[in-house]
Amino acid sequence: MHSTRLILLGPPGVGKGTQANFLVKEYCIPKISTGDMFREAISKKTALGKTAQEFIQQGKLVPDDAVIQMVHQRLKNADCKKGFILDGFPRTLVQAKALSEIIPIDGVISLMVDEQELIQRLEGRRTCVGCTKMFHATFSPPKKDNVCDDCGGELVQRQDDYRETIQKRFVEYRNLTKPLLKYYEEQKLLKEVNGLGTPEEIFERLLLILKQPS
Ligand code: AMP
């Protein structure tokens, strides 16, 4: 598989954002993270941000129409011409079908990790408000408490990483997002990658799979 219109699929906390950041560097294409876009809209207090916040805080998915419209606009940007990495989109069959009408996709990477492990990861997750780099309170702590190693920004826990919200996000994942695995498998686009290990190890596996002829 040589072209680079990719989807990163997987349950909450599996490491999609981290792997997407590696792919950005490897292929010089943008990451389109719907979660990041919503968080930005929330911090700018836009109308979309207000709508999204209500759903995100409850661990629910933002309604399809709003997400599809946002991604459709983003994909029109010139920087997407060479390809892109979709991180966190699509998350429902309705979104996947809408995407297929917007642009063809070359591959879908499914990152796989056991749910209990993921819950532990999410609870300790800390994100830099400056550059969105991720840390983990236990597994990959920053050198200085609550300060990003890369840009010096403040590290915060996302509201949707609180325990009760995490449980709800998994319910949404099982009911609405998991069916996408079968959907993309049927289209022969799905590539499964074991998501256990260091970010670098996982990325090595991911690259091997991407570089295999399809
Ligand atoms: P993420 O950073 O990808 O985990 O996204 C954070 C939250 O944003 C999710 O829990 C959802 O509430 C919302 N969100 C992100 N992407 C989507 C999407 N494609 N469809 C619906 N809601 C989304």
mmCIF file of C-alpha atoms in Angstrom, residues 29-159:
data_model
loop_
_atom_site.group_PDB
_atom_site.id
_atom_site.type_symbol
_atom_site.label_atom_id
_atom_site.label_comp_id
_atom_site.label_asym_id
_atom_site.label_seq_id
_atom_site.Cartn_x
_atom_site.Cartn_y
_atom_site.Cartn_z
ATOM 1 C CA ILE A 29 0.884 14.602 5.527
ATOM 2 C CA PRO A 30 -1.512 16.193 8.007
ATOM 3 C CA LYS A 31 -3.240 14.493 10.894
ATOM 4 C CA ILE A 32 -6.942 15.207 11.025
ATOM 5 C CA SER A 33 -8.061 14.526 14.566
ATOM 6 C CA THR A 34 -11.739 15.235 15.114
ATOM 7 C CA GLY A 35 -11.167 15.112 18.887
ATOM 8 C CA ASP A 36 -8.466 17.824 18.624
ATOM 9 C CA MET A 37 -10.699 19.885 16.337
ATOM 10 C CA PHE A 38 -13.533 19.728 18.854
ATOM 11 C CA ARG A 39 -11.232 20.602 21.746
ATOM 12 C CA GLU A 40 -10.012 23.624 19.790
ATOM 13 C CA ALA A 41 -13.588 24.690 19.008
ATOM 14 C CA ILE A 42 -14.447 24.316 22.703
ATOM 15 C CA SER A 43 -11.491 26.438 23.801
ATOM 16 C CA LYS A 44 -12.448 29.106 21.236
ATOM 17 C CA LYS A 45 -16.066 28.932 22.443
ATOM 18 C CA THR A 46 -17.485 28.630 18.927
ATOM 19 C CA ALA A 47 -21.059 27.451 18.295
ATOM 20 C CA LEU A 48 -19.723 24.034 17.234
ATOM 21 C CA GLY A 49 -17.597 23.948 20.382
ATOM 22 C CA LYS A 50 -20.623 24.528 22.587
ATOM 23 C CA THR A 51 -22.587 21.726 20.945
ATOM 24 C CA ALA A 52 -19.639 19.333 21.026
ATOM 25 C CA GLN A 53 -18.825 20.026 24.665
ATOM 26 C CA GLU A 54 -22.197 18.783 25.892
ATOM 27 C CA PHE A 55 -21.692 15.426 24.226
ATOM 28 C CA ILE A 56 -17.998 15.034 24.976
ATOM 29 C CA GLN A 57 -18.457 15.739 28.676
ATOM 30 C CA GLN A 58 -21.012 12.963 28.862
ATOM 31 C CA GLY A 59 -18.759 10.491 27.084
ATOM 32 C CA LYS A 60 -21.073 10.508 24.085
ATOM 33 C CA LEU A 61 -20.316 10.865 20.415
ATOM 34 C CA VAL A 62 -20.985 14.226 18.793
ATOM 35 C CA PRO A 63 -23.887 13.922 16.286
ATOM 36 C CA ASP A 64 -22.865 12.637 12.860
ATOM 37 C CA ASP A 65 -23.988 15.682 10.865
ATOM 38 C CA ALA A 66 -21.749 18.066 12.792
ATOM 39 C CA VAL A 67 -18.709 15.782 12.542
ATOM 40 C CA ILE A 68 -19.152 14.976 8.864
ATOM 41 C CA GLN A 69 -19.525 18.635 7.933
ATOM 42 C CA MET A 70 -16.408 19.568 9.895
ATOM 43 C CA VAL A 71 -14.275 16.829 8.294
ATOM 44 C CA HIS A 72 -15.651 17.543 4.813
ATOM 45 C CA GLN A 73 -14.500 21.157 5.120
ATOM 46 C CA ARG A 74 -11.102 20.148 6.471
ATOM 47 C CA LEU A 75 -10.466 17.695 3.634
ATOM 48 C CA LYS A 76 -10.878 20.521 1.114
ATOM 49 C CA ASN A 77 -7.675 22.156 2.406
ATOM 50 C CA ALA A 78 -4.734 22.076 0.023
ATOM 51 C CA ASP A 79 -2.560 20.283 2.592
ATOM 52 C CA CYS A 80 -4.700 17.136 2.163
ATOM 53 C CA LYS A 81 -3.802 16.693 -1.526
ATOM 54 C CA LYS A 82 -0.917 14.286 -0.840
ATOM 55 C CA GLY A 83 -2.914 12.354 1.709
ATOM 56 C CA PHE A 84 -3.915 12.558 5.358
ATOM 57 C CA ILE A 85 -4.341 10.547 8.509
ATOM 58 C CA LEU A 86 -7.777 10.464 10.003
ATOM 59 C CA ASP A 87 -7.537 10.032 13.754
ATOM 60 C CA GLY A 88 -10.868 9.456 15.477
ATOM 61 C CA PHE A 89 -12.972 9.654 12.323
ATOM 62 C CA PRO A 90 -15.074 7.856 11.207
ATOM 63 C CA ARG A 91 -16.605 6.569 14.434
ATOM 64 C CA THR A 92 -19.992 5.399 13.125
ATOM 65 C CA LEU A 93 -21.198 3.615 10.015
ATOM 66 C CA VAL A 94 -23.029 6.762 8.953
ATOM 67 C CA GLN A 95 -19.731 8.679 9.099
ATOM 68 C CA ALA A 96 -17.870 5.929 7.226
ATOM 69 C CA LYS A 97 -20.423 5.901 4.427
ATOM 70 C CA ALA A 98 -20.387 9.695 4.191
ATOM 71 C CA LEU A 99 -16.582 9.636 3.992
ATOM 72 C CA SER A 100 -16.655 7.111 1.160
ATOM 73 C CA GLU A 101 -18.709 9.601 -0.829
ATOM 74 C CA ILE A 102 -16.249 12.400 -0.146
ATOM 75 C CA ILE A 103 -12.959 10.636 -0.962
ATOM 76 C CA PRO A 104 -11.581 7.092 -1.393
ATOM 77 C CA ILE A 105 -9.442 5.699 1.416
ATOM 78 C CA ASP A 106 -6.293 3.604 0.889
ATOM 79 C CA GLY A 107 -6.037 1.805 4.176
ATOM 80 C CA VAL A 108 -7.500 1.457 7.636
ATOM 81 C CA ILE A 109 -5.218 0.618 10.542
ATOM 82 C CA SER A 110 -6.905 -1.019 13.477
ATOM 83 C CA LEU A 111 -4.868 -0.696 16.677
ATOM 84 C CA MET A 112 -5.766 -3.460 19.100
ATOM 85 C CA VAL A 113 -5.345 -3.549 22.897
ATOM 86 C CA ASP A 114 -7.348 -5.225 25.656
ATOM 87 C CA GLU A 115 -10.023 -3.004 27.263
ATOM 88 C CA GLN A 116 -8.807 -3.270 30.903
ATOM 89 C CA GLU A 117 -5.343 -2.158 29.867
ATOM 90 C CA LEU A 118 -6.855 0.794 28.032
ATOM 91 C CA ILE A 119 -8.879 1.969 31.015
ATOM 92 C CA GLN A 120 -5.671 2.088 33.069
ATOM 93 C CA ARG A 121 -3.923 4.010 30.319
ATOM 94 C CA LEU A 122 -6.706 6.559 29.963
ATOM 95 C CA GLU A 123 -6.940 7.313 33.654
ATOM 96 C CA GLY A 124 -3.254 8.252 33.781
ATOM 97 C CA ARG A 125 -3.178 10.120 30.509
ATOM 98 C CA ARG A 126 -2.039 13.746 30.508
ATOM 99 C CA THR A 127 -2.058 15.988 27.435
ATOM 100 C CA CYS A 128 -0.042 19.118 26.750
ATOM 101 C CA VAL A 129 -2.275 22.161 26.219
ATOM 102 C CA GLY A 130 0.440 23.656 24.006
ATOM 103 C CA CYS A 131 1.404 20.946 21.493
ATOM 104 C CA THR A 132 -1.031 18.048 22.321
ATOM 105 C CA LYS A 133 1.868 15.694 23.159
ATOM 106 C CA MET A 134 0.726 12.870 25.424
ATOM 107 C CA PHE A 135 2.288 11.680 28.674
ATOM 108 C CA HIS A 136 1.245 9.092 31.241
ATOM 109 C CA ALA A 137 1.361 9.758 34.969
ATOM 110 C CA THR A 138 2.848 6.276 35.578
ATOM 111 C CA PHE A 139 4.161 4.815 32.308
ATOM 112 C CA SER A 140 5.727 7.845 30.605
ATOM 113 C CA PRO A 141 5.820 10.753 33.073
ATOM 114 C CA PRO A 142 7.252 14.128 32.030
ATOM 115 C CA LYS A 143 10.675 15.101 33.414
ATOM 116 C CA LYS A 144 9.052 17.860 35.466
ATOM 117 C CA ASP A 145 5.588 17.392 37.024
ATOM 118 C CA ASN A 146 2.771 18.694 34.809
ATOM 119 C CA VAL A 147 5.152 20.351 32.327
ATOM 120 C CA CYS A 148 5.563 19.208 28.709
ATOM 121 C CA ASP A 149 9.119 18.003 27.914
ATOM 122 C CA ASP A 150 8.860 19.341 24.369
ATOM 123 C CA CYS A 151 7.276 22.781 24.579
ATOM 124 C CA GLY A 152 7.041 23.594 28.298
ATOM 125 C CA GLY A 153 3.210 23.720 28.095
ATOM 126 C CA GLU A 154 0.959 22.710 30.974
ATOM 127 C CA LEU A 155 -0.156 19.069 31.136
ATOM 128 C CA VAL A 156 -3.821 18.482 31.884
ATOM 129 C CA GLN A 157 -6.172 15.541 32.285
ATOM 130 C CA ARG A 158 -8.929 15.621 29.696
ATOM 131 C CA GLN A 159 -12.370 15.859 31.288
#
